[in-house]
Short mmCIF file of C-alpha atoms and ligand atoms in Angstrom, two decimals:
data_model
loop_
_atom_site.label_atom_id
_atom_site.label_comp_id
_atom_site.label_asym_id
_atom_site.label_seq_id
_atom_site.Cartn_x
_atom_site.Cartn_y
_atom_site.Cartn_z
CA MET X 1 0.00 0.00 0.00
CA LYS X 2 1.39 3.37 -1.00
CA ASN X 3 1.31 6.11 1.57
CA PRO X 4 -1.63 8.42 0.56
CA GLN X 5 -0.01 11.39 2.34
CA SER X 6 3.08 11.19 0.22
CA SER X 7 1.84 11.99 -3.30
CA HIS X 8 4.53 14.70 -3.59
CA ALA X 9 7.16 12.50 -2.04
CA LYS X 10 10.08 11.28 -4.13
CA THR X 11 9.81 7.64 -5.09
CA VAL X 12 12.81 5.56 -4.02
CA ALA X 13 13.48 1.93 -4.96
CA VAL X 14 15.79 0.23 -2.45
CA VAL X 15 17.08 -3.02 -3.92
CA GLY X 16 18.15 -5.83 -1.55
CA THR X 17 16.89 -6.99 1.84
CA GLY X 18 20.20 -7.64 3.59
CA MET X 19 21.01 -5.43 6.56
CA ALA X 20 22.03 -2.53 4.28
CA GLY X 21 18.79 -2.49 2.27
CA LEU X 22 16.59 -2.88 5.35
CA ALA X 23 18.40 -0.09 7.25
CA THR X 24 18.31 2.27 4.24
CA ALA X 25 14.60 1.65 3.61
CA HIS X 26 13.85 2.18 7.31
CA LEU X 27 15.77 5.45 7.50
CA LEU X 28 14.20 7.00 4.38
CA HIS X 29 10.71 5.83 5.33
CA GLN X 30 10.91 7.35 8.84
CA ASP X 31 11.85 10.81 7.49
CA SER X 32 9.88 13.21 9.69
CA GLN X 33 8.98 15.33 6.63
CA LYS X 34 7.73 12.28 4.69
CA ARG X 35 9.74 13.24 1.61
CA TYR X 36 10.41 9.70 0.42
CA GLN X 37 8.05 6.98 -0.66
CA VAL X 38 10.12 3.83 -0.35
CA THR X 39 9.66 0.55 -2.22
CA LEU X 40 11.91 -2.28 -1.05
CA ILE X 41 12.68 -4.81 -3.77
CA GLU X 42 14.08 -8.32 -3.30
CA LYS X 43 14.66 -11.06 -5.86
CA ARG X 44 14.16 -13.87 -3.34
CA ASP X 45 10.75 -14.88 -2.06
CA GLN X 46 11.72 -13.90 1.49
CA ILE X 47 13.71 -11.25 3.34
CA SER X 48 17.32 -12.26 3.01
CA LEU X 49 18.77 -11.03 6.33
CA SER X 50 17.71 -14.13 8.25
CA ALA X 51 16.58 -16.32 5.34
CA GLU X 52 19.09 -19.06 6.20
CA SER X 53 18.81 -18.87 10.00
CA VAL X 54 17.76 -22.06 11.76
CA GLN X 55 15.09 -22.31 14.43
CA ILE X 56 16.25 -24.55 17.27
CA PRO X 57 13.65 -26.12 19.55
CA SER X 58 14.09 -25.14 23.18
CA ARG X 59 15.49 -27.74 25.61
CA ASP X 60 12.55 -26.90 27.82
CA SER X 61 9.37 -28.05 26.02
CA ASN X 62 7.51 -24.92 27.22
CA GLY X 63 10.37 -22.52 26.58
CA PRO X 64 10.64 -20.23 23.57
CA ALA X 65 12.43 -21.50 20.44
CA VAL X 66 15.88 -20.03 19.86
CA TRP X 67 17.45 -19.09 16.54
CA ALA X 68 20.90 -19.93 15.25
CA ASP X 69 21.95 -17.16 12.90
CA VAL X 70 23.28 -18.54 9.61
CA PRO X 71 25.63 -17.00 8.75
CA MET X 72 26.85 -15.74 12.08
CA ARG X 73 25.77 -12.19 12.95
CA ALA X 74 28.02 -11.53 15.95
CA PHE X 75 29.31 -8.06 16.74
CA ALA X 76 31.71 -6.50 19.20
CA GLY X 77 31.88 -3.30 21.19
CA GLY X 78 34.21 -0.63 19.78
CA PHE X 79 33.96 -1.63 16.12
CA TYR X 80 30.17 -1.85 15.73
CA ARG X 81 29.31 1.57 17.17
CA ASN X 82 26.52 2.35 14.69
CA LEU X 83 25.03 -1.15 14.61
CA ILE X 84 24.78 -1.12 18.40
CA ARG X 85 23.19 2.35 18.39
CA MET X 86 20.68 1.20 15.79
CA TYR X 87 19.82 -1.91 17.84
CA ASP X 88 19.40 0.24 20.95
CA TYR X 89 17.15 2.66 19.05
CA LEU X 90 15.02 -0.21 17.70
CA GLY X 91 14.86 -1.90 21.10
CA VAL X 92 16.62 -5.04 19.84
CA LYS X 93 17.83 -7.14 22.75
CA TYR X 94 21.34 -8.51 22.53
CA ARG X 95 23.62 -10.29 24.96
CA GLU X 96 27.28 -10.86 25.60
CA GLN X 97 28.67 -13.96 23.95
CA PRO X 98 32.08 -15.20 25.12
CA PHE X 99 33.87 -17.61 22.78
CA LEU X 100 36.41 -20.36 23.26
CA PHE X 101 38.51 -20.85 20.11
CA SER X 102 40.36 -24.10 19.50
CA PHE X 103 43.18 -24.08 16.91
CA THR X 104 43.92 -27.28 15.02
CA ARG X 105 46.71 -27.56 12.49
CA LEU X 106 45.97 -30.29 9.96
CA PRO X 107 49.18 -32.23 9.29
CA LYS X 108 50.77 -31.55 5.90
CA ARG X 109 50.34 -35.09 4.59
CA GLN X 110 46.61 -34.97 5.37
CA GLN X 111 45.93 -31.64 3.77
CA SER X 112 44.42 -33.24 0.71
CA VAL X 113 42.81 -36.12 2.58
CA SER X 114 39.11 -35.65 3.05
CA THR X 115 38.53 -38.09 5.91
CA THR X 116 37.93 -36.97 9.46
CA SER X 117 39.62 -40.01 11.02
CA CYS X 118 43.09 -38.40 10.94
CA ILE X 119 42.17 -35.01 12.43
CA PRO X 120 44.47 -34.41 15.42
CA GLY X 121 43.44 -32.69 18.64
CA PRO X 122 43.88 -28.92 18.87
CA GLN X 123 47.35 -27.50 19.53
CA MET X 124 45.90 -24.56 21.51
CA VAL X 125 42.69 -23.16 22.97
CA TYR X 126 42.11 -19.44 23.43
CA ALA X 127 39.34 -17.67 25.38
CA SER X 128 38.01 -14.43 23.89
CA ASN X 129 39.18 -11.46 25.99
CA PHE X 130 40.85 -13.99 28.31
CA HIS X 131 37.44 -14.35 30.00
CA GLN X 132 38.49 -17.71 31.45
CA ILE X 133 41.57 -19.87 31.74
CA PRO X 134 41.44 -21.98 28.60
CA PRO X 135 41.74 -25.76 28.98
CA ILE X 136 45.02 -27.44 28.08
CA PRO X 137 44.27 -29.94 25.28
CA ARG X 138 44.73 -33.42 26.74
CA THR X 139 46.16 -34.68 23.48
CA THR X 140 49.31 -32.50 23.62
CA ASN X 141 52.54 -33.07 25.48
CA LEU X 142 52.60 -30.64 28.45
CA ILE X 143 56.13 -29.33 27.87
CA HIS X 144 55.46 -28.89 24.18
CA TRP X 145 52.21 -27.10 25.00
CA CYS X 146 53.96 -24.74 27.47
CA VAL X 147 56.57 -23.76 24.88
CA GLU X 148 53.87 -23.21 22.23
CA ALA X 149 51.67 -21.22 24.65
CA VAL X 150 54.52 -18.88 25.69
CA TYR X 151 55.47 -18.41 22.03
CA ALA X 152 51.88 -17.68 20.98
CA VAL X 153 51.37 -15.19 23.83
CA LEU X 154 54.63 -13.34 23.04
CA CYS X 155 53.73 -13.12 19.35
CA TYR X 156 50.22 -11.95 20.25
CA LEU X 157 51.61 -9.21 22.49
CA TRP X 158 54.02 -8.05 19.78
CA PHE X 159 51.24 -8.04 17.15
CA THR X 160 48.98 -6.07 19.51
CA PHE X 161 51.77 -3.56 20.19
CA CYS X 162 52.30 -3.10 16.43
CA CYS X 163 48.57 -2.56 15.85
CA PHE X 164 48.45 0.24 18.39
CA PHE X 165 51.78 1.94 17.75
CA ILE X 166 52.90 1.26 14.17
CA SER X 167 50.47 2.28 11.45
CA PRO X 168 50.42 0.64 8.04
CA TYR X 169 51.62 2.67 5.05
CA ALA X 170 48.85 4.75 3.52
CA GLU X 171 48.49 5.04 -0.25
CA ASN X 172 50.60 7.69 -1.92
CA LEU X 173 48.85 9.14 -4.93
CA GLN X 174 51.94 11.18 -5.87
CA THR X 175 53.99 8.05 -6.46
CA GLY X 176 51.09 5.76 -7.42
CA GLN X 177 51.75 3.57 -4.38
CA LEU X 178 48.68 1.70 -3.06
CA SER X 179 48.11 1.26 0.69
CA GLU X 180 50.06 -1.50 2.43
CA SER X 181 48.72 -5.05 2.27
CA LEU X 182 48.35 -7.19 5.38
CA ASP X 183 51.04 -9.54 4.10
CA HIS X 184 53.53 -6.68 3.67
CA TYR X 185 52.71 -5.22 7.07
CA LEU X 186 53.13 -8.54 8.92
CA ARG X 187 56.50 -9.10 7.25
CA ARG X 188 57.62 -5.52 7.91
CA MET X 189 56.71 -5.96 11.61
CA TRP X 190 58.64 -9.25 11.76
CA ILE X 191 55.57 -11.11 13.02
CA PRO X 192 56.81 -14.75 12.94
CA GLN X 193 55.37 -16.68 9.98
CA TYR X 194 54.60 -19.72 12.17
CA TYR X 195 52.36 -17.58 14.39
CA VAL X 196 50.79 -15.90 11.34
CA ALA X 197 50.00 -19.24 9.65
CA ASN X 198 48.77 -21.13 12.71
CA TYR X 199 47.01 -18.48 14.80
CA LEU X 200 46.54 -15.06 13.22
CA LEU X 201 45.26 -16.09 9.78
CA PRO X 202 42.95 -18.88 11.03
CA LEU X 203 41.38 -16.49 13.55
CA ILE X 204 40.95 -13.48 11.26
CA SER X 205 39.96 -15.55 8.24
CA SER X 206 37.13 -16.99 10.32
CA VAL X 207 35.84 -13.41 10.67
CA CYS X 208 36.35 -12.59 6.97
CA THR X 209 35.42 -16.17 5.88
CA CYS X 210 37.99 -16.19 3.07
CA SER X 211 41.22 -18.06 2.27
CA HIS X 212 44.51 -17.11 3.94
CA HIS X 213 45.88 -15.89 0.61
CA GLU X 214 42.87 -13.60 0.06
CA LEU X 215 43.18 -12.28 3.59
CA LEU X 216 46.88 -11.49 3.20
CA ASN X 217 45.93 -9.26 0.27
CA PHE X 218 43.54 -7.18 2.41
CA PRO X 219 44.65 -3.62 3.19
CA ALA X 220 46.57 -3.91 6.47
CA SER X 221 44.57 -0.94 7.78
CA ASP X 222 41.36 -3.06 7.80
CA VAL X 223 42.78 -5.66 10.17
CA ILE X 224 44.74 -3.19 12.31
CA GLU X 225 41.68 -0.97 12.76
CA TYR X 226 39.49 -3.98 13.61
CA LYS X 227 42.03 -5.14 16.20
CA ARG X 228 42.42 -1.67 17.71
CA ARG X 229 38.71 -1.13 18.06
CA THR X 230 37.76 -4.59 19.33
CA HIS X 231 40.72 -5.04 21.69
CA LEU X 232 39.37 -6.25 25.07
CA GLN X 233 35.78 -5.52 23.96
CA GLN X 234 32.91 -7.92 24.50
CA HIS X 235 31.32 -9.90 21.69
CA PHE X 236 27.53 -9.83 21.38
CA VAL X 237 24.75 -11.64 19.57
CA VAL X 238 21.10 -10.67 19.14
CA THR X 239 19.30 -12.70 21.83
CA ALA X 240 16.44 -13.86 19.61
CA GLY X 241 18.52 -13.97 16.40
CA VAL X 242 18.55 -11.33 13.66
CA GLN X 243 15.12 -12.49 12.50
CA CYS X 244 13.72 -10.21 15.22
CA VAL X 245 15.43 -7.17 13.65
CA GLN X 246 13.62 -7.55 10.30
CA PRO X 247 10.06 -6.56 11.31
CA LYS X 248 11.38 -3.56 13.21
CA LEU X 249 13.24 -2.21 10.18
CA LEU X 250 10.43 -3.11 7.77
CA GLU X 251 7.59 -1.44 9.65
CA GLY X 252 5.46 0.57 7.20
CA VAL X 253 7.79 0.01 4.22
CA GLU X 254 6.27 -1.24 0.95
CA LEU X 255 7.92 -4.58 0.19
CA ARG X 256 8.02 -6.51 -3.09
CA LEU X 257 9.49 -10.00 -3.01
CA GLY X 258 10.35 -12.15 -6.03
CA VAL X 259 11.39 -9.10 -8.09
CA ASN X 260 14.68 -9.65 -9.91
CA LEU X 261 16.21 -6.36 -11.05
CA THR X 262 17.96 -6.61 -14.41
CA HIS X 263 18.79 -3.03 -15.48
CA VAL X 264 19.23 0.39 -13.91
CA ILE X 265 18.98 3.16 -16.52
CA PRO X 266 19.45 6.78 -15.45
CA GLN X 267 17.19 9.25 -17.24
CA ASP X 268 16.87 13.04 -17.23
CA ASN X 269 14.10 13.05 -14.63
CA GLY X 270 14.89 9.98 -12.55
CA VAL X 271 15.90 6.36 -12.96
CA GLN X 272 14.23 3.61 -14.95
CA ILE X 273 14.54 0.08 -13.60
CA LYS X 274 13.78 -3.12 -15.45
CA TYR X 275 12.96 -6.33 -13.66
CA SER X 276 11.44 -9.75 -14.03
CA THR X 277 8.95 -11.26 -11.62
CA GLU X 278 8.39 -14.87 -10.59
CA ASP X 279 5.57 -15.30 -13.11
CA GLY X 280 8.14 -14.63 -15.88
CA LYS X 281 6.90 -11.10 -16.69
CA HIS X 282 9.40 -8.39 -17.64
CA THR X 283 8.48 -4.91 -16.50
CA SER X 284 10.03 -1.46 -16.37
CA GLU X 285 9.21 1.23 -13.84
CA HIS X 286 10.31 4.77 -13.12
CA PHE X 287 11.63 5.97 -9.73
CA ASP X 288 13.10 9.31 -8.70
CA LEU X 289 15.99 7.57 -6.91
CA VAL X 290 17.41 4.06 -6.70
CA VAL X 291 19.54 2.58 -3.89
CA LEU X 292 21.40 -0.60 -4.86
CA ALA X 293 22.02 -2.47 -1.59
CA VAL X 294 23.57 -5.45 -3.36
CA SER X 295 27.09 -6.88 -3.68
CA PRO X 296 29.46 -4.98 -6.04
CA ASP X 297 29.47 -7.69 -8.72
CA ILE X 298 25.66 -7.46 -8.96
CA ALA X 299 25.70 -3.64 -8.92
CA ALA X 300 28.27 -3.69 -11.73
CA SER X 301 26.10 -5.96 -13.87
CA LEU X 302 22.92 -3.93 -13.26
CA PHE X 303 24.34 -0.45 -13.69
CA PRO X 304 26.98 -0.06 -16.44
CA ALA X 305 28.17 3.36 -15.16
CA VAL X 306 29.91 1.65 -12.20
CA ASN X 307 31.04 -1.46 -14.04
CA SER X 308 34.70 -0.52 -14.57
CA GLN X 309 35.13 0.66 -10.99
CA LEU X 310 33.32 -2.16 -9.22
CA SER X 311 34.98 -4.90 -11.25
CA ALA X 312 38.14 -4.10 -9.23
CA ILE X 313 36.41 -5.31 -6.04
CA PRO X 314 37.14 -9.01 -5.42
CA THR X 315 34.39 -11.35 -4.23
CA THR X 316 34.26 -15.03 -3.32
CA THR X 317 31.62 -17.59 -2.48
CA VAL X 318 31.38 -19.05 1.01
CA GLU X 319 29.53 -22.19 2.01
CA THR X 320 27.90 -22.41 5.43
CA VAL X 321 26.22 -25.58 6.70
CA ALA X 322 24.04 -26.02 9.80
CA HIS X 323 24.17 -29.68 10.88
CA THR X 324 24.59 -32.15 13.75
CA ASP X 325 27.57 -34.16 12.42
CA LYS X 326 30.22 -34.08 15.17
CA SER X 327 32.80 -36.21 13.36
CA THR X 328 35.06 -33.26 12.47
CA ILE X 329 35.18 -31.81 15.96
CA ARG X 330 35.23 -35.08 17.92
CA PRO X 331 39.03 -34.88 18.50
CA MET X 332 38.61 -31.33 19.84
CA LEU X 333 35.74 -32.33 22.10
CA HIS X 334 37.74 -35.28 23.38
CA ALA X 335 40.87 -33.18 23.98
CA THR X 336 39.15 -30.37 25.85
CA ALA X 337 36.29 -32.11 27.62
CA SER X 338 36.54 -31.53 31.34
CA PRO X 339 34.09 -30.07 33.83
CA ASN X 340 36.02 -26.80 33.74
CA SER X 341 36.43 -26.47 30.00
CA ILE X 342 33.16 -24.67 29.54
CA LYS X 343 32.40 -22.01 32.02
CA CYS X 344 28.92 -20.87 32.78
CA ALA X 345 29.39 -17.20 33.54
CA LYS X 346 26.71 -15.29 35.32
CA GLU X 347 25.74 -12.26 33.27
CA SER X 348 26.50 -9.13 35.27
CA ARG X 349 22.90 -7.90 35.16
CA GLY X 350 21.94 -11.26 36.60
CA SER X 351 19.03 -11.97 34.26
CA TYR X 352 20.41 -15.06 32.50
CA ASN X 353 23.38 -17.33 32.24
CA LEU X 354 25.93 -16.82 29.54
CA LEU X 355 27.17 -20.04 28.11
CA THR X 356 30.50 -19.80 26.42
CA GLN X 357 30.26 -21.04 22.83
CA ARG X 358 33.09 -22.96 21.23
CA ILE X 359 34.43 -22.22 17.76
CA HIS X 360 36.80 -24.84 16.35
CA LEU X 361 39.26 -23.62 13.73
CA LEU X 362 40.82 -26.33 11.56
CA SER X 363 43.46 -24.99 9.24
CA ASN X 364 45.15 -26.71 6.30
CA GLY X 365 47.54 -23.79 5.78
CA THR X 366 45.41 -22.35 2.98
CA ILE X 367 41.84 -22.37 4.25
CA THR X 368 40.38 -22.47 7.74
CA GLU X 369 37.21 -24.39 8.45
CA ALA X 370 35.27 -22.84 11.35
CA VAL X 371 32.83 -25.01 13.31
CA HIS X 372 30.62 -23.03 15.67
CA GLU X 373 28.86 -25.01 18.40
CA GLN X 374 25.38 -23.65 19.05
CA THR X 375 22.79 -24.59 21.65
CA ASN X 376 21.11 -28.00 21.43
CA SER X 377 24.09 -29.60 19.63
CA ILE X 378 23.59 -27.67 16.41
CA LEU X 379 26.86 -26.98 14.59
CA VAL X 380 27.39 -24.28 11.99
CA THR X 381 30.35 -24.98 9.72
CA THR X 382 31.79 -22.33 7.44
CA ASN X 383 34.17 -23.29 4.63
CA PRO X 384 33.84 -27.06 5.24
CA LEU X 385 37.06 -28.97 4.47
CA PHE X 386 35.60 -32.40 5.20
CA PRO X 387 32.43 -33.98 3.82
CA LEU X 388 29.50 -34.00 6.24
CA ASP X 389 27.00 -36.79 6.76
CA LYS X 390 24.14 -35.72 4.45
CA SER X 391 21.51 -37.12 6.79
CA LYS X 392 22.71 -34.74 9.51
CA ILE X 393 22.58 -31.56 7.42
CA ILE X 394 19.80 -29.19 8.47
CA ARG X 395 20.52 -26.39 6.02
CA SER X 396 23.26 -25.49 3.61
CA ALA X 397 23.72 -22.10 1.96
CA SER X 398 26.21 -20.22 -0.18
CA PHE X 399 26.91 -16.54 0.30
CA VAL X 400 28.79 -14.01 -1.80
CA ARG X 401 31.53 -12.56 0.35
CA VAL X 402 33.02 -9.24 -0.67
CA LEU X 403 36.78 -9.15 -0.19
CA ARG X 404 39.17 -6.24 0.15
CA SER X 405 42.45 -5.30 -1.50
CA PRO X 406 44.53 -2.10 -1.57
CA LEU X 407 43.18 -1.40 -5.06
CA SER X 408 39.53 -2.03 -4.16
CA ARG X 409 40.00 0.18 -1.11
CA LEU X 410 41.08 3.03 -3.38
CA VAL X 411 38.10 2.46 -5.67
CA VAL X 412 35.60 2.31 -2.78
CA ASN X 413 37.02 5.47 -1.22
CA SER X 414 36.85 7.30 -4.55
CA ILE X 415 33.15 6.43 -4.84
CA PHE X 416 32.19 7.36 -1.29
CA GLN X 417 34.73 9.91 -0.10
CA GLY X 418 35.64 12.04 -3.07
CA ARG X 419 37.42 12.21 -6.33
CA VAL X 420 40.91 10.78 -6.65
CA GLU X 421 43.25 12.22 -9.25
CA ARG X 422 44.37 9.63 -11.78
CA THR X 423 47.83 11.10 -12.25
CA ASN X 424 50.51 8.57 -11.35
CA LEU X 425 48.09 5.80 -10.39
CA PRO X 426 49.11 2.33 -11.57
CA LYS X 427 47.94 1.57 -15.13
CA SER X 428 45.73 -1.25 -13.87
CA THR X 429 43.68 1.19 -11.76
CA PRO X 430 40.13 1.47 -13.10
CA VAL X 431 38.63 4.89 -13.73
CA VAL X 432 38.37 5.70 -10.06
CA SER X 433 37.16 9.24 -10.42
CA SER X 434 34.33 8.75 -12.89
CA TRP X 435 31.22 7.92 -10.83
CA ARG X 436 30.41 8.96 -7.29
CA ASN X 437 27.71 7.77 -4.96
CA GLY X 438 24.44 9.54 -5.77
CA ASP X 439 25.37 10.53 -9.35
CA ASN X 440 22.46 10.00 -11.78
CA GLY X 441 20.09 9.46 -8.83
CA VAL X 442 21.70 6.10 -8.00
CA TYR X 443 23.17 5.27 -4.58
CA LEU X 444 25.08 2.24 -3.34
CA ALA X 445 24.82 0.67 0.13
CA GLY X 446 26.21 -2.53 1.62
CA GLY X 447 28.69 -4.04 4.03
CA TRP X 448 31.41 -3.22 1.47
CA CYS X 449 30.49 0.48 1.05
CA TRP X 450 32.89 1.91 3.59
CA ASP X 451 36.60 1.92 4.36
CA GLY X 452 36.80 -1.18 6.55
CA MET X 453 36.21 -4.91 6.86
CA VAL X 454 33.02 -6.07 5.16
CA LEU X 455 30.76 -6.65 8.13
CA LEU X 456 27.36 -5.49 9.42
CA GLU X 457 28.78 -2.16 10.62
CA GLY X 458 29.48 -1.20 6.98
CA CYS X 459 25.82 -1.93 6.15
CA VAL X 460 24.59 0.51 8.79
CA VAL X 461 27.23 3.18 8.03
CA SER X 462 26.39 3.11 4.30
CA ALA X 463 22.63 3.26 4.99
CA MET X 464 23.21 6.27 7.26
CA ARG X 465 25.28 7.91 4.50
CA VAL X 466 22.45 7.59 1.97
CA ALA X 467 20.00 9.05 4.49
CA THR X 468 22.31 11.94 5.37
CA ASP X 469 22.97 12.72 1.68
CA LEU X 470 19.21 12.92 1.18
CA GLY X 471 18.77 15.24 4.15
CA VAL X 472 17.18 12.66 6.45
CA VAL X 473 18.07 12.80 10.14
CA VAL X 474 19.40 9.48 11.45
CA PRO X 475 17.59 9.03 14.76
CA TRP X 476 20.36 7.00 16.42
CA ASP X 477 23.21 9.25 15.26
CA ASP X 478 23.99 11.53 18.18
CA THR X 479 26.87 13.16 16.25
CA SER X 480 24.39 14.82 13.85
CA SER X 481 22.43 16.63 16.58
C1 FAD O 1 29.69 -16.90 6.40
C2 FAD O 1 29.55 -15.45 6.79
C3 FAD O 1 29.68 -15.09 8.13
C4 FAD O 1 29.57 -13.74 8.50
N1 FAD O 1 29.66 -13.41 9.82
C5 FAD O 1 29.50 -12.12 10.19
C6 FAD O 1 29.49 -11.74 11.56
O1 FAD O 1 29.59 -12.59 12.46
N2 FAD O 1 29.37 -10.42 11.86
C7 FAD O 1 29.23 -9.45 10.90
O2 FAD O 1 29.12 -8.28 11.25
N3 FAD O 1 29.20 -9.79 9.61
C8 FAD O 1 29.33 -11.09 9.22
N4 FAD O 1 29.31 -11.42 7.90
C9 FAD O 1 29.21 -10.35 6.91
C10 FAD O 1 27.80 -9.83 6.79
O3 FAD O 1 26.89 -10.91 6.85
C11 FAD O 1 27.67 -9.09 5.46
O4 FAD O 1 28.60 -8.05 5.43
C12 FAD O 1 26.29 -8.48 5.33
O5 FAD O 1 25.30 -9.46 5.50
C13 FAD O 1 26.13 -7.84 3.97
O6 FAD O 1 24.83 -7.31 3.90
P1 FAD O 1 24.36 -6.45 2.66
O7 FAD O 1 23.03 -5.89 2.99
O8 FAD O 1 25.43 -5.52 2.24
O9 FAD O 1 24.26 -7.48 1.43
P2 FAD O 1 23.46 -8.91 1.24
O10 FAD O 1 23.13 -9.43 2.59
O11 FAD O 1 24.33 -9.64 0.33
O12 FAD O 1 22.13 -8.43 0.56
C14 FAD O 1 22.01 -8.23 -0.84
C15 FAD O 1 20.56 -8.44 -1.21
O13 FAD O 1 20.34 -8.09 -2.55
C16 FAD O 1 19.48 -9.05 -3.14
N5 FAD O 1 19.68 -9.00 -4.58
C17 FAD O 1 20.81 -9.32 -5.25
N6 FAD O 1 20.63 -9.15 -6.57
C18 FAD O 1 19.37 -8.70 -6.74
C19 FAD O 1 18.61 -8.35 -7.89
N7 FAD O 1 19.11 -8.43 -9.12
N8 FAD O 1 17.32 -7.93 -7.72
C20 FAD O 1 16.79 -7.85 -6.47
N9 FAD O 1 17.48 -8.17 -5.34
C21 FAD O 1 18.75 -8.60 -5.49
C22 FAD O 1 19.94 -10.34 -2.50
O14 FAD O 1 18.99 -11.38 -2.64
C23 FAD O 1 20.12 -9.90 -1.07
O15 FAD O 1 18.91 -9.88 -0.39
C24 FAD O 1 29.37 -12.76 7.51
C25 FAD O 1 29.22 -13.11 6.16
C26 FAD O 1 29.30 -14.45 5.80
C27 FAD O 1 29.13 -14.83 4.36
#
């Protein structure tokens, strides 16, 4: 239903129902002057933010069902400032979530073997923010473990010191030098390669859900900034899963599901979009403004004006499986099982117990498989390295993951922060100065539309940017008042 009061309002099509599309639609719709009539468009037949989440029956037959977010939607204080403010504004309840990470190095000779029978126990276990003393894996020799633990702690301290006191090289447009990559920075800081390969990359690649090689090509600033901001900060998850965020952001917004956008064509007096619907019909429609809250590869294919720029942004596909097959993590469970290995911490406000969740990281030196233990024995595996028992799979999904590189960082900043002169840039650099966000009535939003790791915070920041550019006050942004 269109808003009858808004006949003079500008029509805005927001494309995509991930966090970025939902937040953008919400912000424009709640404009106190009612200047925007928002239509939210999604090619799937359901809202995508929690489309793959799994409902877990409660242990208590009368208790409420809980949701396992697939993929994970965790966030941490410090880094997710705007996401947390938005959740607070919407009244979304979230809780602290401590994690226990186990690190398992798959032996070289087994790296290509796809059987779980040879998986060793973990070489180390680490508690997020040192919230508890981690268990010593029973499968390791104690002296060997002590040496490894001291080594890992010393390397961690040195890495942390570097993050806070030694900044990565910024890009130099005079010389055509791009910003420093993570690989270059770690080598320049003399962070030992053994620590990088066995601890740092498995941990960070489980956040970025990409291969070690792809992660090493990230701008160092992304990882350093993430570390600085999340250092000693709590992790959180939405108590009832992100499915409870959707209705709050959608309230009052016109929603069209099953609409697959195919073309975005700027015109003198607005933007024409072409799309197909599930019944096979092809339609075109005119809007005053269009916000593409989709991944950069999709935006590039829909809107030719950004094609050359956005094709410089790398993407990959990530598989996530919710299941109950414990065969991969059995060695870890066996090595760390003791009454003290999982601590039930009383939440400071006293309203509920916080159960530490375990995340098992199995690394073959190239890729890290992350297995996240959820309540009621549900496991969520990202980047599976070993085949899972099909009869134990609850849900399996693939996601496009937007990656970062020094070049893509330059391109993204040129679109969202201002024009960059082409003089002296490397020949491979796409036309970075040609199109800027909002040109031709088209805006971009998404986890990748900011200068940082591609996470939910980028979704909210980019949605706020669209709103601010269109003169809409962001109700949770206390810096604008
Ligand atoms: C495995 C995994 C784990 C993650 N864990 C975390 C985490 O713990 N914390 C965190 O902060 N972030 C995490 N992230 C990152 C975070 O999930 C993403 O950054 C975020 O979801 C991106 O949201 P978005 O709105 O930008 O895009 P998307 O969620 O990709 O939304 C794009 C939307 O556009 C729609 N669309 C695409 N093409 C069309 C078309 N032609 N017509 C109409 N609609 C179209 C899609 O269907 C989709 O709904 C994780 C990501 C993955 C893959």
